[in-house]
C-alpha cells in the first residue's frame, strides 16, 4: 500500500512539474530569476533570487516560510535556522558546513557555496538546491525561463493521499488475482 502511495505521488509530482514548465513558458524573456513552489510563482518584496558564481541563491526567509518552516536568525553567532516539523536546518553565514537534524538523526553537509547576507536588503541568501532538498523538496531549473522549480513532495503526497487511496480501494485486479509486475500494477491503477 505504501509503495502505491509513493508511486501515485511520483505521478502527481511529474504532473506538477509539467504544469510548472508550461506556466513559466509564458514568462520567458526576462533576466530576473524566478522561483515557483508547487506550480505557484513566489513573490519577493525586498530581496530577489540571484545567481552567484553559477549557483542560484535565494532569500532564505521568504522561501522557507513559503514551505511552512519557521525561520530564525541569531545575530551574535550569525546563525540561520529553519524548522519544519521534525527537520531543523542550521547554517552559519560565511561557513559552508550545514547541520540537518531529522528527528533523532543529525547530519553535517559541506556546500560548495556559503550562505551570505546581502548588504543592501540585509537578507540572508542560501543555495536553493541544498536548502530546499534539506526540507525534503525536489528542485529543478528551467534555464530558458530562469526559473527555479521547487516541489514540496510532502504537500503533494498529502494532497494526493485521498485520491490515491480511493483509486486503490476501487480498483479491480484485471489479472484474475495473479501476481503482476509493478509496471502492470501502475498501469491498472492509473489507466
mmCIF file with all atom_site columns, C-alpha atoms in Angstrom:
data_model
loop_
_atom_site.group_PDB
_atom_site.id
_atom_site.type_symbol
_atom_site.label_atom_id
_atom_site.label_alt_id
_atom_site.label_comp_id
_atom_site.label_asym_id
_atom_site.label_entity_id
_atom_site.label_seq_id
_atom_site.pdbx_PDB_ins_code
_atom_site.Cartn_x
_atom_site.Cartn_y
_atom_site.Cartn_z
_atom_site.occupancy
_atom_site.B_iso_or_equiv
_atom_site.pdbx_formal_charge
_atom_site.auth_seq_id
_atom_site.auth_comp_id
_atom_site.auth_asym_id
_atom_site.auth_atom_id
_atom_site.pdbx_PDB_model_num
ATOM 1   C CA . UNK A 1 1   ? 0.000   0.000   0.000   1.00 0.00 ? 1   UNK A CA 1
ATOM 2   C CA . UNK A 1 2   ? 2.864   2.371   0.895   1.00 0.00 ? 2   UNK A CA 1
ATOM 3   C CA . UNK A 1 3   ? 4.533   1.737   -2.477  1.00 0.00 ? 3   UNK A CA 1
ATOM 4   C CA . UNK A 1 4   ? 1.295   2.521   -4.301  1.00 0.00 ? 4   UNK A CA 1
ATOM 5   C CA . UNK A 1 5   ? 1.022   5.818   -2.488  1.00 0.00 ? 5   UNK A CA 1
ATOM 6   C CA . UNK A 1 6   ? 4.637   6.627   -3.305  1.00 0.00 ? 6   UNK A CA 1
ATOM 7   C CA . UNK A 1 7   ? 4.145   5.728   -6.974  1.00 0.00 ? 7   UNK A CA 1
ATOM 8   C CA . UNK A 1 8   ? 0.983   7.795   -7.103  1.00 0.00 ? 8   UNK A CA 1
ATOM 9   C CA . UNK A 1 9   ? 2.819   10.706  -5.515  1.00 0.00 ? 9   UNK A CA 1
ATOM 10  C CA . UNK A 1 10  ? 5.560   10.419  -8.142  1.00 0.00 ? 10  UNK A CA 1
ATOM 11  C CA . UNK A 1 11  ? 2.990   10.533  -10.932 1.00 0.00 ? 11  UNK A CA 1
ATOM 12  C CA . UNK A 1 12  ? 1.443   13.625  -9.368  1.00 0.00 ? 12  UNK A CA 1
ATOM 13  C CA . UNK A 1 13  ? 4.901   15.134  -8.926  1.00 0.00 ? 13  UNK A CA 1
ATOM 14  C CA . UNK A 1 14  ? 5.567   14.687  -12.639 1.00 0.00 ? 14  UNK A CA 1
ATOM 15  C CA . UNK A 1 15  ? 2.236   16.336  -13.443 1.00 0.00 ? 15  UNK A CA 1
ATOM 16  C CA . UNK A 1 16  ? 3.053   19.301  -11.203 1.00 0.00 ? 16  UNK A CA 1
ATOM 17  C CA . UNK A 1 17  ? 6.491   19.691  -12.824 1.00 0.00 ? 17  UNK A CA 1
ATOM 18  C CA . UNK A 1 18  ? 4.927   19.567  -16.304 1.00 0.00 ? 18  UNK A CA 1
ATOM 19  C CA . UNK A 1 19  ? 2.397   22.214  -15.292 1.00 0.00 ? 19  UNK A CA 1
ATOM 20  C CA . UNK A 1 20  ? 5.187   24.300  -13.782 1.00 0.00 ? 20  UNK A CA 1
ATOM 21  C CA . UNK A 1 21  ? 7.127   24.287  -17.049 1.00 0.00 ? 21  UNK A CA 1
ATOM 22  C CA . UNK A 1 22  ? 4.026   25.292  -19.017 1.00 0.00 ? 22  UNK A CA 1
ATOM 23  C CA . UNK A 1 23  ? 3.296   28.201  -16.685 1.00 0.00 ? 23  UNK A CA 1
ATOM 24  C CA . UNK A 1 24  ? 6.851   29.534  -16.766 1.00 0.00 ? 24  UNK A CA 1
ATOM 25  C CA . UNK A 1 25  ? 6.986   29.391  -20.566 1.00 0.00 ? 25  UNK A CA 1
ATOM 26  C CA . UNK A 1 26  ? 4.753   32.442  -20.712 1.00 0.00 ? 26  UNK A CA 1
ATOM 27  C CA . UNK A 1 27  ? 7.171   34.453  -18.555 1.00 0.00 ? 27  UNK A CA 1
ATOM 28  C CA . UNK A 1 28  ? 10.209  33.993  -20.838 1.00 0.00 ? 28  UNK A CA 1
ATOM 29  C CA . UNK A 1 29  ? 12.391  36.861  -21.987 1.00 0.00 ? 29  UNK A CA 1
ATOM 30  C CA . UNK A 1 30  ? 13.475  38.416  -18.689 1.00 0.00 ? 30  UNK A CA 1
ATOM 31  C CA . UNK A 1 31  ? 16.806  38.276  -16.846 1.00 0.00 ? 31  UNK A CA 1
ATOM 32  C CA . UNK A 1 32  ? 15.316  38.004  -13.377 1.00 0.00 ? 32  UNK A CA 1
ATOM 33  C CA . UNK A 1 33  ? 15.478  34.709  -11.525 1.00 0.00 ? 33  UNK A CA 1
ATOM 34  C CA . UNK A 1 34  ? 12.048  33.410  -10.546 1.00 0.00 ? 34  UNK A CA 1
ATOM 35  C CA . UNK A 1 35  ? 11.018  30.755  -8.054  1.00 0.00 ? 35  UNK A CA 1
ATOM 36  C CA . UNK A 1 36  ? 7.999   28.528  -8.398  1.00 0.00 ? 36  UNK A CA 1
ATOM 37  C CA . UNK A 1 37  ? 6.750   26.406  -5.493  1.00 0.00 ? 37  UNK A CA 1
ATOM 38  C CA . UNK A 1 38  ? 4.291   23.615  -6.288  1.00 0.00 ? 38  UNK A CA 1
ATOM 39  C CA . UNK A 1 39  ? 3.246   25.357  -9.501  1.00 0.00 ? 39  UNK A CA 1
ATOM 40  C CA . UNK A 1 40  ? 2.793   28.823  -7.937  1.00 0.00 ? 40  UNK A CA 1
ATOM 41  C CA . UNK A 1 41  ? 5.191   31.715  -8.543  1.00 0.00 ? 41  UNK A CA 1
ATOM 42  C CA . UNK A 1 42  ? 6.622   33.193  -5.349  1.00 0.00 ? 42  UNK A CA 1
ATOM 43  C CA . UNK A 1 43  ? 6.697   36.960  -4.969  1.00 0.00 ? 43  UNK A CA 1
ATOM 44  C CA . UNK A 1 44  ? 9.712   38.631  -3.361  1.00 0.00 ? 44  UNK A CA 1
ATOM 45  C CA . UNK A 1 45  ? 9.131   42.057  -1.838  1.00 0.00 ? 45  UNK A CA 1
ATOM 46  C CA . UNK A 1 46  ? 12.568  43.274  -0.773  1.00 0.00 ? 46  UNK A CA 1
ATOM 47  C CA . UNK A 1 47  ? 15.088  40.648  -1.902  1.00 0.00 ? 47  UNK A CA 1
ATOM 48  C CA . UNK A 1 48  ? 15.050  38.666  -5.151  1.00 0.00 ? 48  UNK A CA 1
ATOM 49  C CA . UNK A 1 49  ? 16.829  35.406  -6.049  1.00 0.00 ? 49  UNK A CA 1
ATOM 50  C CA . UNK A 1 50  ? 20.211  35.847  -7.742  1.00 0.00 ? 50  UNK A CA 1
ATOM 51  C CA . UNK A 1 51  ? 22.816  33.748  -9.489  1.00 0.00 ? 51  UNK A CA 1
ATOM 52  C CA . UNK A 1 52  ? 26.277  33.980  -7.903  1.00 0.00 ? 52  UNK A CA 1
ATOM 53  C CA . UNK A 1 53  ? 29.246  32.023  -9.205  1.00 0.00 ? 53  UNK A CA 1
ATOM 54  C CA . UNK A 1 54  ? 26.934  29.672  -11.107 1.00 0.00 ? 54  UNK A CA 1
ATOM 55  C CA . UNK A 1 55  ? 24.705  28.948  -8.084  1.00 0.00 ? 55  UNK A CA 1
ATOM 56  C CA . UNK A 1 56  ? 21.165  30.169  -7.611  1.00 0.00 ? 56  UNK A CA 1
ATOM 57  C CA . UNK A 1 57  ? 20.865  31.858  -4.236  1.00 0.00 ? 57  UNK A CA 1
ATOM 58  C CA . UNK A 1 58  ? 17.510  32.596  -2.628  1.00 0.00 ? 58  UNK A CA 1
ATOM 59  C CA . UNK A 1 59  ? 16.422  34.801  0.251   1.00 0.00 ? 59  UNK A CA 1
ATOM 60  C CA . UNK A 1 60  ? 16.103  32.130  2.918   1.00 0.00 ? 60  UNK A CA 1
ATOM 61  C CA . UNK A 1 61  ? 13.213  33.530  4.943   1.00 0.00 ? 61  UNK A CA 1
ATOM 62  C CA . UNK A 1 62  ? 10.832  34.080  2.012   1.00 0.00 ? 62  UNK A CA 1
ATOM 63  C CA . UNK A 1 63  ? 11.227  30.615  0.527   1.00 0.00 ? 63  UNK A CA 1
ATOM 64  C CA . UNK A 1 64  ? 11.441  28.657  3.785   1.00 0.00 ? 64  UNK A CA 1
ATOM 65  C CA . UNK A 1 65  ? 8.363   30.370  5.197   1.00 0.00 ? 65  UNK A CA 1
ATOM 66  C CA . UNK A 1 66  ? 6.510   29.572  1.959   1.00 0.00 ? 66  UNK A CA 1
ATOM 67  C CA . UNK A 1 67  ? 7.464   25.939  2.650   1.00 0.00 ? 67  UNK A CA 1
ATOM 68  C CA . UNK A 1 68  ? 5.916   26.188  6.116   1.00 0.00 ? 68  UNK A CA 1
ATOM 69  C CA . UNK A 1 69  ? 9.180   26.450  8.047   1.00 0.00 ? 69  UNK A CA 1
ATOM 70  C CA . UNK A 1 70  ? 9.816   28.786  10.954  1.00 0.00 ? 70  UNK A CA 1
ATOM 71  C CA . UNK A 1 71  ? 12.984  30.809  10.358  1.00 0.00 ? 71  UNK A CA 1
ATOM 72  C CA . UNK A 1 72  ? 15.158  32.473  12.968  1.00 0.00 ? 72  UNK A CA 1
ATOM 73  C CA . UNK A 1 73  ? 18.435  34.372  12.977  1.00 0.00 ? 73  UNK A CA 1
ATOM 74  C CA . UNK A 1 74  ? 20.940  34.703  15.812  1.00 0.00 ? 74  UNK A CA 1
ATOM 75  C CA . UNK A 1 75  ? 22.956  37.851  15.130  1.00 0.00 ? 75  UNK A CA 1
ATOM 76  C CA . UNK A 1 76  ? 25.580  37.065  17.781  1.00 0.00 ? 76  UNK A CA 1
ATOM 77  C CA . UNK A 1 77  ? 26.591  33.786  16.108  1.00 0.00 ? 77  UNK A CA 1
ATOM 78  C CA . UNK A 1 78  ? 25.373  34.726  12.587  1.00 0.00 ? 78  UNK A CA 1
ATOM 79  C CA . UNK A 1 79  ? 23.357  31.504  12.547  1.00 0.00 ? 79  UNK A CA 1
ATOM 80  C CA . UNK A 1 80  ? 20.191  30.996  10.491  1.00 0.00 ? 80  UNK A CA 1
ATOM 81  C CA . UNK A 1 81  ? 17.838  28.187  11.431  1.00 0.00 ? 81  UNK A CA 1
ATOM 82  C CA . UNK A 1 82  ? 14.781  26.806  9.672   1.00 0.00 ? 82  UNK A CA 1
ATOM 83  C CA . UNK A 1 83  ? 12.469  24.359  11.434  1.00 0.00 ? 83  UNK A CA 1
ATOM 84  C CA . UNK A 1 84  ? 9.719   22.417  9.688   1.00 0.00 ? 84  UNK A CA 1
ATOM 85  C CA . UNK A 1 85  ? 8.024   19.601  11.557  1.00 0.00 ? 85  UNK A CA 1
ATOM 86  C CA . UNK A 1 86  ? 10.855  17.323  12.781  1.00 0.00 ? 86  UNK A CA 1
ATOM 87  C CA . UNK A 1 87  ? 13.536  18.766  10.466  1.00 0.00 ? 87  UNK A CA 1
ATOM 88  C CA . UNK A 1 88  ? 15.909  21.558  11.538  1.00 0.00 ? 88  UNK A CA 1
ATOM 89  C CA . UNK A 1 89  ? 18.374  23.127  9.099   1.00 0.00 ? 89  UNK A CA 1
ATOM 90  C CA . UNK A 1 90  ? 21.143  25.279  10.596  1.00 0.00 ? 90  UNK A CA 1
ATOM 91  C CA . UNK A 1 91  ? 23.621  27.387  8.598   1.00 0.00 ? 91  UNK A CA 1
ATOM 92  C CA . UNK A 1 92  ? 26.224  29.918  9.689   1.00 0.00 ? 92  UNK A CA 1
ATOM 93  C CA . UNK A 1 93  ? 26.852  32.956  7.488   1.00 0.00 ? 93  UNK A CA 1
ATOM 94  C CA . UNK A 1 94  ? 30.224  32.624  5.752   1.00 0.00 ? 94  UNK A CA 1
ATOM 95  C CA . UNK A 1 95  ? 30.632  28.904  6.532   1.00 0.00 ? 95  UNK A CA 1
ATOM 96  C CA . UNK A 1 96  ? 29.968  26.089  4.103   1.00 0.00 ? 96  UNK A CA 1
ATOM 97  C CA . UNK A 1 97  ? 29.012  23.469  6.715   1.00 0.00 ? 97  UNK A CA 1
ATOM 98  C CA . UNK A 1 98  ? 25.318  22.866  7.292   1.00 0.00 ? 98  UNK A CA 1
ATOM 99  C CA . UNK A 1 99  ? 23.674  20.860  10.044  1.00 0.00 ? 99  UNK A CA 1
ATOM 100 C CA . UNK A 1 100 ? 20.444  18.981  9.253   1.00 0.00 ? 100 UNK A CA 1
ATOM 101 C CA . UNK A 1 101 ? 18.595  17.272  12.070  1.00 0.00 ? 101 UNK A CA 1
ATOM 102 C CA . UNK A 1 102 ? 15.687  14.978  11.205  1.00 0.00 ? 102 UNK A CA 1
ATOM 103 C CA . UNK A 1 103 ? 14.103  13.636  14.355  1.00 0.00 ? 103 UNK A CA 1
ATOM 104 C CA . UNK A 1 104 ? 16.911  11.982  16.310  1.00 0.00 ? 104 UNK A CA 1
ATOM 105 C CA . UNK A 1 105 ? 19.284  11.823  13.328  1.00 0.00 ? 105 UNK A CA 1
ATOM 106 C CA . UNK A 1 106 ? 21.767  14.653  12.831  1.00 0.00 ? 106 UNK A CA 1
ATOM 107 C CA . UNK A 1 107 ? 23.980  15.029  9.763   1.00 0.00 ? 107 UNK A CA 1
ATOM 108 C CA . UNK A 1 108 ? 26.541  17.596  8.601   1.00 0.00 ? 108 UNK A CA 1
ATOM 109 C CA . UNK A 1 109 ? 26.988  18.550  4.970   1.00 0.00 ? 109 UNK A CA 1
ATOM 110 C CA . UNK A 1 110 ? 29.519  20.673  3.142   1.00 0.00 ? 110 UNK A CA 1
ATOM 111 C CA . UNK A 1 111 ? 28.211  23.019  0.472   1.00 0.00 ? 111 UNK A CA 1
ATOM 112 C CA . UNK A 1 112 ? 30.328  24.460  -2.330  1.00 0.00 ? 112 UNK A CA 1
ATOM 113 C CA . UNK A 1 113 ? 28.998  27.972  -1.590  1.00 0.00 ? 113 UNK A CA 1
ATOM 114 C CA . UNK A 1 114 ? 28.403  29.710  1.713   1.00 0.00 ? 114 UNK A CA 1
ATOM 115 C CA . UNK A 1 115 ? 25.296  31.497  2.928   1.00 0.00 ? 115 UNK A CA 1
ATOM 116 C CA . UNK A 1 116 ? 25.725  35.259  2.756   1.00 0.00 ? 116 UNK A CA 1
ATOM 117 C CA . UNK A 1 117 ? 23.976  38.466  3.746   1.00 0.00 ? 117 UNK A CA 1
ATOM 118 C CA . UNK A 1 118 ? 23.016  40.937  1.035   1.00 0.00 ? 118 UNK A CA 1
ATOM 119 C CA . UNK A 1 119 ? 24.427  44.327  2.100   1.00 0.00 ? 119 UNK A CA 1
ATOM 120 C CA . UNK A 1 120 ? 21.509  46.248  0.561   1.00 0.00 ? 120 UNK A CA 1
ATOM 121 C CA . UNK A 1 121 ? 18.496  44.269  1.811   1.00 0.00 ? 121 UNK A CA 1
ATOM 122 C CA . UNK A 1 122 ? 20.114  42.671  4.863   1.00 0.00 ? 122 UNK A CA 1
ATOM 123 C CA . UNK A 1 123 ? 18.566  39.348  3.781   1.00 0.00 ? 123 UNK A CA 1
ATOM 124 C CA . UNK A 1 124 ? 20.315  36.007  4.157   1.00 0.00 ? 124 UNK A CA 1
ATOM 125 C CA . UNK A 1 125 ? 20.910  34.188  0.866   1.00 0.00 ? 125 UNK A CA 1
ATOM 126 C CA . UNK A 1 126 ? 21.367  30.418  0.692   1.00 0.00 ? 126 UNK A CA 1
ATOM 127 C CA . UNK A 1 127 ? 21.856  27.994  -2.224  1.00 0.00 ? 127 UNK A CA 1
ATOM 128 C CA . UNK A 1 128 ? 18.360  26.987  -3.320  1.00 0.00 ? 128 UNK A CA 1
ATOM 129 C CA . UNK A 1 129 ? 19.013  23.363  -4.197  1.00 0.00 ? 129 UNK A CA 1
ATOM 130 C CA . UNK A 1 130 ? 20.606  22.433  -0.915  1.00 0.00 ? 130 UNK A CA 1
ATOM 131 C CA . UNK A 1 131 ? 18.172  24.438  1.193   1.00 0.00 ? 131 UNK A CA 1
ATOM 132 C CA . UNK A 1 132 ? 15.012  23.050  -0.434  1.00 0.00 ? 132 UNK A CA 1
ATOM 133 C CA . UNK A 1 133 ? 16.296  19.478  -0.592  1.00 0.00 ? 133 UNK A CA 1
ATOM 134 C CA . UNK A 1 134 ? 17.209  19.648  3.119   1.00 0.00 ? 134 UNK A CA 1
ATOM 135 C CA . UNK A 1 135 ? 13.464  20.130  3.774   1.00 0.00 ? 135 UNK A CA 1
ATOM 136 C CA . UNK A 1 136 ? 12.524  17.182  1.563   1.00 0.00 ? 136 UNK A CA 1
ATOM 137 C CA . UNK A 1 137 ? 11.682  19.075  -1.636  1.00 0.00 ? 137 UNK A CA 1
ATOM 138 C CA . UNK A 1 138 ? 12.662  18.311  -5.210  1.00 0.00 ? 138 UNK A CA 1
ATOM 139 C CA . UNK A 1 139 ? 14.346  21.121  -7.120  1.00 0.00 ? 139 UNK A CA 1
ATOM 140 C CA . UNK A 1 140 ? 14.612  21.747  -10.830 1.00 0.00 ? 140 UNK A CA 1
ATOM 141 C CA . UNK A 1 141 ? 15.911  24.553  -13.038 1.00 0.00 ? 141 UNK A CA 1
ATOM 142 C CA . UNK A 1 142 ? 14.272  25.881  -16.191 1.00 0.00 ? 142 UNK A CA 1
ATOM 143 C CA . UNK A 1 143 ? 17.225  27.595  -17.878 1.00 0.00 ? 143 UNK A CA 1
ATOM 144 C CA . UNK A 1 144 ? 15.157  29.104  -20.695 1.00 0.00 ? 144 UNK A CA 1
ATOM 145 C CA . UNK A 1 145 ? 12.877  30.913  -18.258 1.00 0.00 ? 145 UNK A CA 1
ATOM 146 C CA . UNK A 1 146 ? 15.486  31.306  -15.479 1.00 0.00 ? 146 UNK A CA 1
ATOM 147 C CA . UNK A 1 147 ? 13.062  29.730  -13.034 1.00 0.00 ? 147 UNK A CA 1
ATOM 148 C CA . UNK A 1 148 ? 13.765  27.543  -10.019 1.00 0.00 ? 148 UNK A CA 1
ATOM 149 C CA . UNK A 1 149 ? 11.092  24.845  -9.708  1.00 0.00 ? 149 UNK A CA 1
ATOM 150 C CA . UNK A 1 150 ? 10.526  23.564  -6.181  1.00 0.00 ? 150 UNK A CA 1
ATOM 151 C CA . UNK A 1 151 ? 8.120   20.725  -5.477  1.00 0.00 ? 151 UNK A CA 1
ATOM 152 C CA . UNK A 1 152 ? 7.255   20.038  -1.866  1.00 0.00 ? 152 UNK A CA 1
ATOM 153 C CA . UNK A 1 153 ? 6.873   16.266  -2.006  1.00 0.00 ? 153 UNK A CA 1
ATOM 154 C CA . UNK A 1 154 ? 5.167   16.123  1.407   1.00 0.00 ? 154 UNK A CA 1
ATOM 155 C CA . UNK A 1 155 ? 2.408   18.509  0.306   1.00 0.00 ? 155 UNK A CA 1
ATOM 156 C CA . UNK A 1 156 ? 1.928   16.604  -2.974  1.00 0.00 ? 156 UNK A CA 1
ATOM 157 C CA . UNK A 1 157 ? 1.588   13.324  -1.079  1.00 0.00 ? 157 UNK A CA 1
ATOM 158 C CA . UNK A 1 158 ? -0.790  14.917  1.424   1.00 0.00 ? 158 UNK A CA 1
ATOM 159 C CA . UNK A 1 159 ? -2.960  16.364  -1.364  1.00 0.00 ? 159 UNK A CA 1
ATOM 160 C CA . UNK A 1 160 ? -2.820  13.141  -3.365  1.00 0.00 ? 160 UNK A CA 1
ATOM 161 C CA . UNK A 1 161 ? -3.493  10.832  -0.425  1.00 0.00 ? 161 UNK A CA 1
ATOM 162 C CA . UNK A 1 162 ? -7.322  10.771  -0.708  1.00 0.00 ? 162 UNK A CA 1
ATOM 163 C CA . UNK A 1 163 ? -7.119  10.370  -4.485  1.00 0.00 ? 163 UNK A CA 1
ATOM 164 C CA . UNK A 1 164 ? -4.631  7.511   -4.342  1.00 0.00 ? 164 UNK A CA 1
ATOM 165 C CA . UNK A 1 165 ? -6.496  5.766   -1.546  1.00 0.00 ? 165 UNK A CA 1
ATOM 166 C CA . UNK A 1 166 ? -9.807  5.924   -3.410  1.00 0.00 ? 166 UNK A CA 1
ATOM 167 C CA . UNK A 1 167 ? -8.227  4.685   -6.648  1.00 0.00 ? 167 UNK A CA 1
ATOM 168 C CA . UNK A 1 168 ? -6.536  1.769   -4.878  1.00 0.00 ? 168 UNK A CA 1
ATOM 169 C CA . UNK A 1 169 ? -9.693  0.878   -2.940  1.00 0.00 ? 169 UNK A CA 1
ATOM 170 C CA . UNK A 1 170 ? -11.993 0.896   -6.001  1.00 0.00 ? 170 UNK A CA 1
ATOM 171 C CA . UNK A 1 171 ? -9.622  -0.872  -8.377  1.00 0.00 ? 171 UNK A CA 1
ATOM 172 C CA . UNK A 1 172 ? -10.337 -4.323  -9.709  1.00 0.00 ? 172 UNK A CA 1
ATOM 173 C CA . UNK A 1 173 ? -7.469  -6.675  -10.412 1.00 0.00 ? 173 UNK A CA 1
ATOM 174 C CA . UNK A 1 174 ? -7.763  -7.487  -14.130 1.00 0.00 ? 174 UNK A CA 1
ATOM 175 C CA . UNK A 1 175 ? -5.182  -10.279 -13.906 1.00 0.00 ? 175 UNK A CA 1
ATOM 176 C CA . UNK A 1 176 ? -7.574  -12.567 -12.083 1.00 0.00 ? 176 UNK A CA 1
ATOM 177 C CA . UNK A 1 177 ? -5.689  -12.142 -8.811  1.00 0.00 ? 177 UNK A CA 1
ATOM 178 C CA . UNK A 1 178 ? -2.364  -13.414 -10.187 1.00 0.00 ? 178 UNK A CA 1
ATOM 179 C CA . UNK A 1 179 ? 0.887   -11.707 -9.281  1.00 0.00 ? 179 UNK A CA 1
ATOM 180 C CA . UNK A 1 180 ? 1.904   -8.910  -11.661 1.00 0.00 ? 180 UNK A CA 1
ATOM 181 C CA . UNK A 1 181 ? 4.814   -6.551  -12.129 1.00 0.00 ? 181 UNK A CA 1
ATOM 182 C CA . UNK A 1 182 ? 4.905   -3.103  -10.545 1.00 0.00 ? 182 UNK A CA 1
ATOM 183 C CA . UNK A 1 183 ? 4.564   -1.531  -14.002 1.00 0.00 ? 183 UNK A CA 1
ATOM 184 C CA . UNK A 1 184 ? 1.409   -3.552  -14.726 1.00 0.00 ? 184 UNK A CA 1
ATOM 185 C CA . UNK A 1 185 ? 0.046   -2.612  -11.316 1.00 0.00 ? 185 UNK A CA 1
ATOM 186 C CA . UNK A 1 186 ? 0.666   1.098   -12.020 1.00 0.00 ? 186 UNK A CA 1
ATOM 187 C CA . UNK A 1 187 ? -0.963  0.784   -15.444 1.00 0.00 ? 187 UNK A CA 1
ATOM 188 C CA . UNK A 1 188 ? -4.047  -0.748  -13.845 1.00 0.00 ? 188 UNK A CA 1
ATOM 189 C CA . UNK A 1 189 ? -4.291  1.925   -11.147 1.00 0.00 ? 189 UNK A CA 1
ATOM 190 C CA . UNK A 1 190 ? -3.769  4.955   -13.352 1.00 0.00 ? 190 UNK A CA 1
ATOM 191 C CA . UNK A 1 191 ? -5.423  3.746   -16.562 1.00 0.00 ? 191 UNK A CA 1
#
